[in-house]
Amino acid sequence: MEQTKTPREPPAMSRGTGIAYAIGLPLGLLGLIFVPAGTIAWWPGWVFLAVLISAFGVSALVIARINPIIYRARSRFQQGTKGWDKALLAVILPAMVAILPVAALDAGRLHWSAVPVWAVLCGYIAVLAGVAVTGWAQAVNPYFEPGVRIQSERHQRVIDGGPYRFVRHPGYIAALVLFFGMALALGSFWALVPAALASSVLVLRTAWEDRLLRAELPGYDDYSRRVRHRLVPGFW
């Protein structure tokens, strides 16, 4: 792999982009949940938002202290992101976003599902576990970008610490748990449909990314022999 003498880190997020994220994301979440629910008084939506924002907020503070460069890496799709990955993300991202309005429409307005309390609690446990594992992976991996590519300008190397000691793609298993957890936490079985769609394409993405890394990232093939499982320790 061809490398420059000094690693070239991605540019920082502009102030305008940062402000847009800070304002747009909360407003987007409010719209995705309370517009389909038909009322801003739907208290399960507020509980869900409080838990989700608190969990990601704590995670963000920890990451900012341990691995702040990750915010540059994840601020945009970097040059060299594979075309096939963009095609997969064109399915994954809308399906992931659809979990929230489908759940809110179901549980908040139409009441199609009768999700027991224990399943809702399991959903919240899954959400917290997904956020925690994602944060752990981002804390130890400065190459945790939103797109799949070989980051040669950054002198990308194999990361085998933290959760990468147990599976090769901990961020993906965390995302799978988070997808299904969000649906159940909001009290919707119907929202498991977009969660399943996003998850199935994400599993395909994992396989294709793993094949790319084996072929093009020095040391990854040896790492894959040491850490044999892609997603589930001891199983898969």
PDB file of C-alpha atoms in Angstrom:
ATOM      1  CA  MET A   1       0.000   0.000   0.000  1.00  0.00           C
ATOM      2  CA  GLU A   2       1.398   3.331  -1.041  1.00  0.00           C
ATOM      3  CA  GLN A   3       1.864   5.734   1.873  1.00  0.00           C
ATOM      4  CA  THR A   4       2.863   9.360   2.339  1.00  0.00           C
ATOM      5  CA  LYS A   5       5.690  10.126   4.771  1.00  0.00           C
ATOM      6  CA  THR A   6       3.395  11.893   7.230  1.00  0.00           C
ATOM      7  CA  PRO A   7      -0.151  10.684   7.879  1.00  0.00           C
ATOM      8  CA  ARG A   8      -2.709  13.142   6.517  1.00  0.00           C
ATOM      9  CA  GLU A   9      -5.683  13.413   8.826  1.00  0.00           C
ATOM     10  CA  PRO A  10      -9.141  14.379   7.527  1.00  0.00           C
ATOM     11  CA  PRO A  11     -10.070  18.069   7.767  1.00  0.00           C
ATOM     12  CA  ALA A  12     -12.031  19.293  10.752  1.00  0.00           C
ATOM     13  CA  MET A  13     -15.767  19.819  10.512  1.00  0.00           C
ATOM     14  CA  SER A  14     -16.568  23.428   9.669  1.00  0.00           C
ATOM     15  CA  ARG A  15     -18.287  25.584  12.275  1.00  0.00           C
ATOM     16  CA  GLY A  16     -21.377  25.864  10.084  1.00  0.00           C
ATOM     17  CA  THR A  17     -21.609  22.106   9.670  1.00  0.00           C
ATOM     18  CA  GLY A  18     -21.206  21.622  13.400  1.00  0.00           C
ATOM     19  CA  ILE A  19     -24.009  24.079  14.125  1.00  0.00           C
ATOM     20  CA  ALA A  20     -26.219  22.402  11.512  1.00  0.00           C
ATOM     21  CA  TYR A  21     -25.662  19.019  13.168  1.00  0.00           C
ATOM     22  CA  ALA A  22     -26.310  20.410  16.656  1.00  0.00           C
ATOM     23  CA  ILE A  23     -29.620  21.960  15.583  1.00  0.00           C
ATOM     24  CA  GLY A  24     -30.725  19.595  12.831  1.00  0.00           C
ATOM     25  CA  LEU A  25     -30.289  16.252  14.578  1.00  0.00           C
ATOM     26  CA  PRO A  26     -32.518  17.007  17.619  1.00  0.00           C
ATOM     27  CA  LEU A  27     -35.161  18.626  15.407  1.00  0.00           C
ATOM     28  CA  GLY A  28     -34.994  15.669  13.036  1.00  0.00           C
ATOM     29  CA  LEU A  29     -35.505  13.200  15.883  1.00  0.00           C
ATOM     30  CA  LEU A  30     -38.472  15.183  17.173  1.00  0.00           C
ATOM     31  CA  GLY A  31     -40.054  15.179  13.715  1.00  0.00           C
ATOM     32  CA  LEU A  32     -39.404  11.485  13.068  1.00  0.00           C
ATOM     33  CA  ILE A  33     -41.115  10.491  16.299  1.00  0.00           C
ATOM     34  CA  PHE A  34     -43.870  12.990  17.097  1.00  0.00           C
ATOM     35  CA  VAL A  35     -45.199  13.766  13.611  1.00  0.00           C
ATOM     36  CA  PRO A  36     -46.072  10.087  12.926  1.00  0.00           C
ATOM     37  CA  ALA A  37     -47.340   9.690  16.511  1.00  0.00           C
ATOM     38  CA  GLY A  38     -49.757  12.547  15.846  1.00  0.00           C
ATOM     39  CA  THR A  39     -49.125  14.256  19.166  1.00  0.00           C
ATOM     40  CA  ILE A  40     -46.240  15.781  21.061  1.00  0.00           C
ATOM     41  CA  ALA A  41     -47.769  14.413  24.281  1.00  0.00           C
ATOM     42  CA  TRP A  42     -46.804  10.791  23.512  1.00  0.00           C
ATOM     43  CA  TRP A  43     -44.721  10.146  26.635  1.00  0.00           C
ATOM     44  CA  PRO A  44     -42.986   6.922  25.444  1.00  0.00           C
ATOM     45  CA  GLY A  45     -41.429   9.023  22.678  1.00  0.00           C
ATOM     46  CA  TRP A  46     -40.011  11.478  25.222  1.00  0.00           C
ATOM     47  CA  VAL A  47     -38.653   8.647  27.374  1.00  0.00           C
ATOM     48  CA  PHE A  48     -36.997   7.110  24.327  1.00  0.00           C
ATOM     49  CA  LEU A  49     -35.435  10.422  23.289  1.00  0.00           C
ATOM     50  CA  ALA A  50     -34.165  11.091  26.813  1.00  0.00           C
ATOM     51  CA  VAL A  51     -32.492   7.684  27.003  1.00  0.00           C
ATOM     52  CA  LEU A  52     -31.066   7.841  23.470  1.00  0.00           C
ATOM     53  CA  ILE A  53     -29.698  11.383  23.743  1.00  0.00           C
ATOM     54  CA  SER A  54     -28.270  10.755  27.223  1.00  0.00           C
ATOM     55  CA  ALA A  55     -26.541   7.550  26.105  1.00  0.00           C
ATOM     56  CA  PHE A  56     -25.028   9.097  22.990  1.00  0.00           C
ATOM     57  CA  GLY A  57     -24.113  12.232  24.947  1.00  0.00           C
ATOM     58  CA  VAL A  58     -22.112  10.273  27.522  1.00  0.00           C
ATOM     59  CA  SER A  59     -20.505   8.247  24.744  1.00  0.00           C
ATOM     60  CA  ALA A  60     -19.553  11.423  22.860  1.00  0.00           C
ATOM     61  CA  LEU A  61     -17.913  12.948  25.942  1.00  0.00           C
ATOM     62  CA  VAL A  62     -15.836   9.816  26.528  1.00  0.00           C
ATOM     63  CA  ILE A  63     -14.778   9.594  22.871  1.00  0.00           C
ATOM     64  CA  ALA A  64     -13.894  13.313  22.790  1.00  0.00           C
ATOM     65  CA  ARG A  65     -11.511  12.721  25.678  1.00  0.00           C
ATOM     66  CA  ILE A  66      -9.956   9.455  24.447  1.00  0.00           C
ATOM     67  CA  ASN A  67     -10.032   9.636  20.642  1.00  0.00           C
ATOM     68  CA  PRO A  68     -11.107  13.112  19.428  1.00  0.00           C
ATOM     69  CA  ILE A  69      -9.789  12.555  15.881  1.00  0.00           C
ATOM     70  CA  ILE A  70     -12.760  10.266  15.289  1.00  0.00           C
ATOM     71  CA  TYR A  71     -15.001  13.311  14.885  1.00  0.00           C
ATOM     72  CA  ARG A  72     -12.985  14.414  11.887  1.00  0.00           C
ATOM     73  CA  ALA A  73     -13.016  10.931  10.399  1.00  0.00           C
ATOM     74  CA  ARG A  74     -16.777  10.559  10.816  1.00  0.00           C
ATOM     75  CA  SER A  75     -17.792  14.089   9.798  1.00  0.00           C
ATOM     76  CA  ARG A  76     -18.184  13.182   6.109  1.00  0.00           C
ATOM     77  CA  PHE A  77     -17.674  10.452   3.528  1.00  0.00           C
ATOM     78  CA  GLN A  78     -14.021  10.672   2.603  1.00  0.00           C
ATOM     79  CA  GLN A  79     -12.563  10.487  -0.890  1.00  0.00           C
ATOM     80  CA  GLY A  80     -12.028   6.880  -1.973  1.00  0.00           C
ATOM     81  CA  THR A  81     -15.163   5.435  -0.364  1.00  0.00           C
ATOM     82  CA  LYS A  82     -16.092   2.384  -2.413  1.00  0.00           C
ATOM     83  CA  GLY A  83     -18.965   2.738  -4.864  1.00  0.00           C
ATOM     84  CA  TRP A  84     -20.537  -0.521  -3.722  1.00  0.00           C
ATOM     85  CA  ASP A  85     -20.535   0.801  -0.161  1.00  0.00           C
ATOM     86  CA  LYS A  86     -22.414   3.933  -1.197  1.00  0.00           C
ATOM     87  CA  ALA A  87     -24.996   1.705  -2.911  1.00  0.00           C
ATOM     88  CA  LEU A  88     -25.446  -0.401   0.227  1.00  0.00           C
ATOM     89  CA  LEU A  89     -25.711   2.687   2.417  1.00  0.00           C
ATOM     90  CA  ALA A  90     -28.448   4.003   0.118  1.00  0.00           C
ATOM     91  CA  VAL A  91     -30.522   1.121   1.485  1.00  0.00           C
ATOM     92  CA  ILE A  92     -29.168   0.881   5.042  1.00  0.00           C
ATOM     93  CA  LEU A  93     -29.527   4.528   6.046  1.00  0.00           C
ATOM     94  CA  PRO A  94     -33.160   5.073   4.931  1.00  0.00           C
ATOM     95  CA  ALA A  95     -34.176   1.732   6.480  1.00  0.00           C
ATOM     96  CA  MET A  96     -32.426   2.679   9.722  1.00  0.00           C
ATOM     97  CA  VAL A  97     -34.134   6.096   9.821  1.00  0.00           C
ATOM     98  CA  ALA A  98     -37.509   4.481   9.009  1.00  0.00           C
ATOM     99  CA  ILE A  99     -37.426   2.513  12.268  1.00  0.00           C
ATOM    100  CA  LEU A 100     -38.411   5.622  14.247  1.00  0.00           C
ATOM    101  CA  PRO A 101     -41.436   6.893  12.262  1.00  0.00           C
ATOM    102  CA  VAL A 102     -42.776   3.368  11.705  1.00  0.00           C
ATOM    103  CA  ALA A 103     -42.535   2.664  15.429  1.00  0.00           C
ATOM    104  CA  ALA A 104     -44.130   5.998  16.337  1.00  0.00           C
ATOM    105  CA  LEU A 105     -46.959   5.533  13.829  1.00  0.00           C
ATOM    106  CA  ASP A 106     -47.590   2.037  15.156  1.00  0.00           C
ATOM    107  CA  ALA A 107     -47.242   2.533  18.902  1.00  0.00           C
ATOM    108  CA  GLY A 108     -48.172   6.205  19.141  1.00  0.00           C
ATOM    109  CA  ARG A 109     -51.143   6.503  16.777  1.00  0.00           C
ATOM    110  CA  LEU A 110     -52.471   3.289  15.202  1.00  0.00           C
ATOM    111  CA  HIS A 111     -51.660   0.812  18.000  1.00  0.00           C
ATOM    112  CA  TRP A 112     -51.096  -2.155  15.723  1.00  0.00           C
ATOM    113  CA  SER A 113     -48.668  -3.856  18.104  1.00  0.00           C
ATOM    114  CA  ALA A 114     -49.137  -5.105  21.638  1.00  0.00           C
ATOM    115  CA  VAL A 115     -45.537  -5.205  22.839  1.00  0.00           C
ATOM    116  CA  PRO A 116     -45.201  -6.483  26.430  1.00  0.00           C
ATOM    117  CA  VAL A 117     -43.357  -4.398  28.984  1.00  0.00           C
ATOM    118  CA  TRP A 118     -40.554  -6.947  29.287  1.00  0.00           C
ATOM    119  CA  ALA A 119     -39.874  -6.655  25.523  1.00  0.00           C
ATOM    120  CA  VAL A 120     -39.776  -2.850  25.770  1.00  0.00           C
ATOM    121  CA  LEU A 121     -37.266  -3.134  28.627  1.00  0.00           C
ATOM    122  CA  CYS A 122     -35.189  -5.569  26.548  1.00  0.00           C
ATOM    123  CA  GLY A 123     -35.286  -2.971  23.774  1.00  0.00           C
ATOM    124  CA  TYR A 124     -33.846  -0.328  26.069  1.00  0.00           C
ATOM    125  CA  ILE A 125     -31.133  -2.709  27.253  1.00  0.00           C
ATOM    126  CA  ALA A 126     -30.270  -3.391  23.610  1.00  0.00           C
ATOM    127  CA  VAL A 127     -30.163   0.350  22.818  1.00  0.00           C
ATOM    128  CA  LEU A 128     -27.800   1.041  25.715  1.00  0.00           C
ATOM    129  CA  ALA A 129     -25.637  -1.958  24.830  1.00  0.00           C
ATOM    130  CA  GLY A 130     -25.467  -0.875  21.184  1.00  0.00           C
ATOM    131  CA  VAL A 131     -24.456   2.672  22.082  1.00  0.00           C
ATOM    132  CA  ALA A 132     -21.866   1.405  24.585  1.00  0.00           C
ATOM    133  CA  VAL A 133     -20.201  -1.034  22.177  1.00  0.00           C
ATOM    134  CA  THR A 134     -20.219   1.506  19.350  1.00  0.00           C
ATOM    135  CA  GLY A 135     -18.596   4.059  21.642  1.00  0.00           C
ATOM    136  CA  TRP A 136     -16.013   1.513  22.786  1.00  0.00           C
ATOM    137  CA  ALA A 137     -15.100   0.673  19.195  1.00  0.00           C
ATOM    138  CA  GLN A 138     -14.820   4.358  18.241  1.00  0.00           C
ATOM    139  CA  ALA A 139     -12.731   5.085  21.325  1.00  0.00           C
ATOM    140  CA  VAL A 140     -10.008   2.618  20.284  1.00  0.00           C
ATOM    141  CA  ASN A 141     -10.246   2.878  16.489  1.00  0.00           C
ATOM    142  CA  PRO A 142      -9.232   6.210  14.881  1.00  0.00           C
ATOM    143  CA  TYR A 143     -10.131   4.763  11.445  1.00  0.00           C
ATOM    144  CA  PHE A 144     -13.819   4.276  12.287  1.00  0.00           C
ATOM    145  CA  GLU A 145     -15.199   6.147   9.245  1.00  0.00           C
ATOM    146  CA  PRO A 146     -18.773   6.132   7.891  1.00  0.00           C
ATOM    147  CA  GLY A 147     -17.627   4.762   4.510  1.00  0.00           C
ATOM    148  CA  VAL A 148     -15.600   1.710   3.522  1.00  0.00           C
ATOM    149  CA  ARG A 149     -12.177   2.397   2.015  1.00  0.00           C
ATOM    150  CA  ILE A 150      -8.481   1.803   2.658  1.00  0.00           C
ATOM    151  CA  GLN A 151      -7.208   4.937   4.408  1.00  0.00           C
ATOM    152  CA  SER A 152      -3.729   4.900   2.926  1.00  0.00           C
ATOM    153  CA  GLU A 153      -3.154   8.646   3.457  1.00  0.00           C
ATOM    154  CA  ARG A 154      -3.655   8.073   7.192  1.00  0.00           C
ATOM    155  CA  HIS A 155      -1.369   5.016   7.284  1.00  0.00           C
ATOM    156  CA  GLN A 156      -4.267   2.823   8.338  1.00  0.00           C
ATOM    157  CA  ARG A 157      -3.277  -0.173  10.431  1.00  0.00           C
ATOM    158  CA  VAL A 158      -5.071  -3.098  12.000  1.00  0.00           C
ATOM    159  CA  ILE A 159      -6.781  -2.306  15.315  1.00  0.00           C
ATOM    160  CA  ASP A 160      -6.880  -5.336  17.590  1.00  0.00           C
ATOM    161  CA  GLY A 161      -7.547  -3.803  21.024  1.00  0.00           C
ATOM    162  CA  GLY A 162     -10.775  -3.108  22.890  1.00  0.00           C
ATOM    163  CA  PRO A 163     -13.769  -4.954  21.391  1.00  0.00           C
ATOM    164  CA  TYR A 164     -11.650  -5.873  18.356  1.00  0.00           C
ATOM    165  CA  ARG A 165     -10.057  -8.555  20.535  1.00  0.00           C
ATOM    166  CA  PHE A 166     -13.341 -10.479  20.389  1.00  0.00           C
ATOM    167  CA  VAL A 167     -14.838  -9.793  16.934  1.00  0.00           C
ATOM    168  CA  ARG A 168     -13.511  -8.118  13.817  1.00  0.00           C
ATOM    169  CA  HIS A 169     -16.483  -5.758  13.347  1.00  0.00           C
ATOM    170  CA  PRO A 170     -17.841  -4.751  16.771  1.00  0.00           C
ATOM    171  CA  GLY A 171     -19.375  -1.561  15.407  1.00  0.00           C
ATOM    172  CA  TYR A 172     -21.613  -3.588  13.114  1.00  0.00           C
ATOM    173  CA  ILE A 173     -22.909  -5.981  15.749  1.00  0.00           C
ATOM    174  CA  ALA A 174     -23.602  -2.936  17.919  1.00  0.00           C
ATOM    175  CA  ALA A 175     -25.607  -1.398  15.067  1.00  0.00           C
ATOM    176  CA  LEU A 176     -27.636  -4.593  14.613  1.00  0.00           C
ATOM    177  CA  VAL A 177     -28.493  -4.662  18.315  1.00  0.00           C
ATOM    178  CA  LEU A 178     -29.349  -0.961  18.216  1.00  0.00           C
ATOM    179  CA  PHE A 179     -31.685  -1.310  15.203  1.00  0.00           C
ATOM    180  CA  PHE A 180     -33.849  -3.972  16.834  1.00  0.00           C
ATOM    181  CA  GLY A 181     -33.564  -2.348  20.251  1.00  0.00           C
ATOM    182  CA  MET A 182     -34.984   0.959  18.991  1.00  0.00           C
ATOM    183  CA  ALA A 183     -38.046  -0.762  17.534  1.00  0.00           C
ATOM    184  CA  LEU A 184     -38.825  -2.654  20.735  1.00  0.00           C
ATOM    185  CA  ALA A 185     -38.025   0.268  23.044  1.00  0.00           C
ATOM    186  CA  LEU A 186     -40.651   2.324  21.219  1.00  0.00           C
ATOM    187  CA  GLY A 187     -43.135  -0.537  21.573  1.00  0.00           C
ATOM    188  CA  SER A 188     -43.488  -1.606  17.937  1.00  0.00           C
ATOM    189  CA  PHE A 189     -43.259  -4.987  16.252  1.00  0.00           C
ATOM    190  CA  TRP A 190     -43.861  -3.409  12.835  1.00  0.00           C
ATOM    191  CA  ALA A 191     -40.697  -1.340  13.172  1.00  0.00           C
ATOM    192  CA  LEU A 192     -38.778  -4.624  13.227  1.00  0.00           C
ATOM    193  CA  VAL A 193     -39.380  -4.776   9.453  1.00  0.00           C
ATOM    194  CA  PRO A 194     -37.119  -1.807   8.514  1.00  0.00           C
ATOM    195  CA  ALA A 195     -34.757  -2.943  11.287  1.00  0.00           C
ATOM    196  CA  ALA A 196     -34.477  -6.361   9.619  1.00  0.00           C
ATOM    197  CA  LEU A 197     -33.943  -4.771   6.189  1.00  0.00           C
ATOM    198  CA  ALA A 198     -31.174  -2.485   7.472  1.00  0.00           C
ATOM    199  CA  SER A 199     -29.595  -5.384   9.342  1.00  0.00           C
ATOM    200  CA  SER A 200     -29.575  -7.791   6.407  1.00  0.00           C
ATOM    201  CA  VAL A 201     -27.844  -5.288   4.126  1.00  0.00           C
ATOM    202  CA  LEU A 202     -25.435  -4.362   6.931  1.00  0.00           C
ATOM    203  CA  VAL A 203     -24.425  -8.017   7.280  1.00  0.00           C
ATOM    204  CA  LEU A 204     -23.707  -8.078   3.533  1.00  0.00           C
ATOM    205  CA  ARG A 205     -21.636  -4.903   3.946  1.00  0.00           C
ATOM    206  CA  THR A 206     -19.662  -6.579   6.725  1.00  0.00           C
ATOM    207  CA  ALA A 207     -18.761  -9.487   4.456  1.00  0.00           C
ATOM    208  CA  TRP A 208     -17.686  -7.238   1.580  1.00  0.00           C
ATOM    209  CA  GLU A 209     -15.670  -4.947   3.840  1.00  0.00           C
ATOM    210  CA  ASP A 210     -13.968  -7.933   5.433  1.00  0.00           C
ATOM    211  CA  ARG A 211     -12.991  -9.226   1.986  1.00  0.00           C
ATOM    212  CA  LEU A 212     -11.557  -5.808   1.046  1.00  0.00           C
ATOM    213  CA  LEU A 213      -9.524  -5.576   4.251  1.00  0.00           C
ATOM    214  CA  ARG A 214      -8.128  -9.085   3.812  1.00  0.00           C
ATOM    215  CA  ALA A 215      -6.976  -8.195   0.303  1.00  0.00           C
ATOM    216  CA  GLU A 216      -5.661  -4.663   0.802  1.00  0.00           C
ATOM    217  CA  LEU A 217      -4.889  -3.855   4.460  1.00  0.00           C
ATOM    218  CA  PRO A 218      -1.485  -5.205   5.570  1.00  0.00           C
ATOM    219  CA  GLY A 219      -1.752  -7.458   8.592  1.00  0.00           C
ATOM    220  CA  TYR A 220      -5.515  -7.893   8.418  1.00  0.00           C
ATOM    221  CA  ASP A 221      -5.371 -11.416   7.047  1.00  0.00           C
ATOM    222  CA  ASP A 222      -3.221 -12.497   9.993  1.00  0.00           C
ATOM    223  CA  TYR A 223      -5.572 -10.668  12.361  1.00  0.00           C
ATOM    224  CA  SER A 224      -8.578 -12.493  10.869  1.00  0.00           C
ATOM    225  CA  ARG A 225      -6.888 -15.805  11.647  1.00  0.00           C
ATOM    226  CA  ARG A 226      -6.384 -14.764  15.270  1.00  0.00           C
ATOM    227  CA  VAL A 227      -9.861 -13.259  15.689  1.00  0.00           C
ATOM    228  CA  ARG A 228     -11.935 -15.733  13.766  1.00  0.00           C
ATOM    229  CA  HIS A 229     -15.422 -14.267  14.179  1.00  0.00           C
ATOM    230  CA  ARG A 230     -16.764 -11.251  12.338  1.00  0.00           C
ATOM    231  CA  LEU A 231     -19.791 -10.366  14.469  1.00  0.00           C
ATOM    232  CA  VAL A 232     -20.650 -12.775  17.294  1.00  0.00           C
ATOM    233  CA  PRO A 233     -17.855 -14.062  19.573  1.00  0.00           C
ATOM    234  CA  GLY A 234     -17.555 -17.841  19.477  1.00  0.00           C
ATOM    235  CA  PHE A 235     -20.284 -18.206  16.873  1.00  0.00           C
ATOM    236  CA  TRP A 236     -20.105 -16.085  13.681  1.00  0.00           C
TER     237      TRP A 236
END
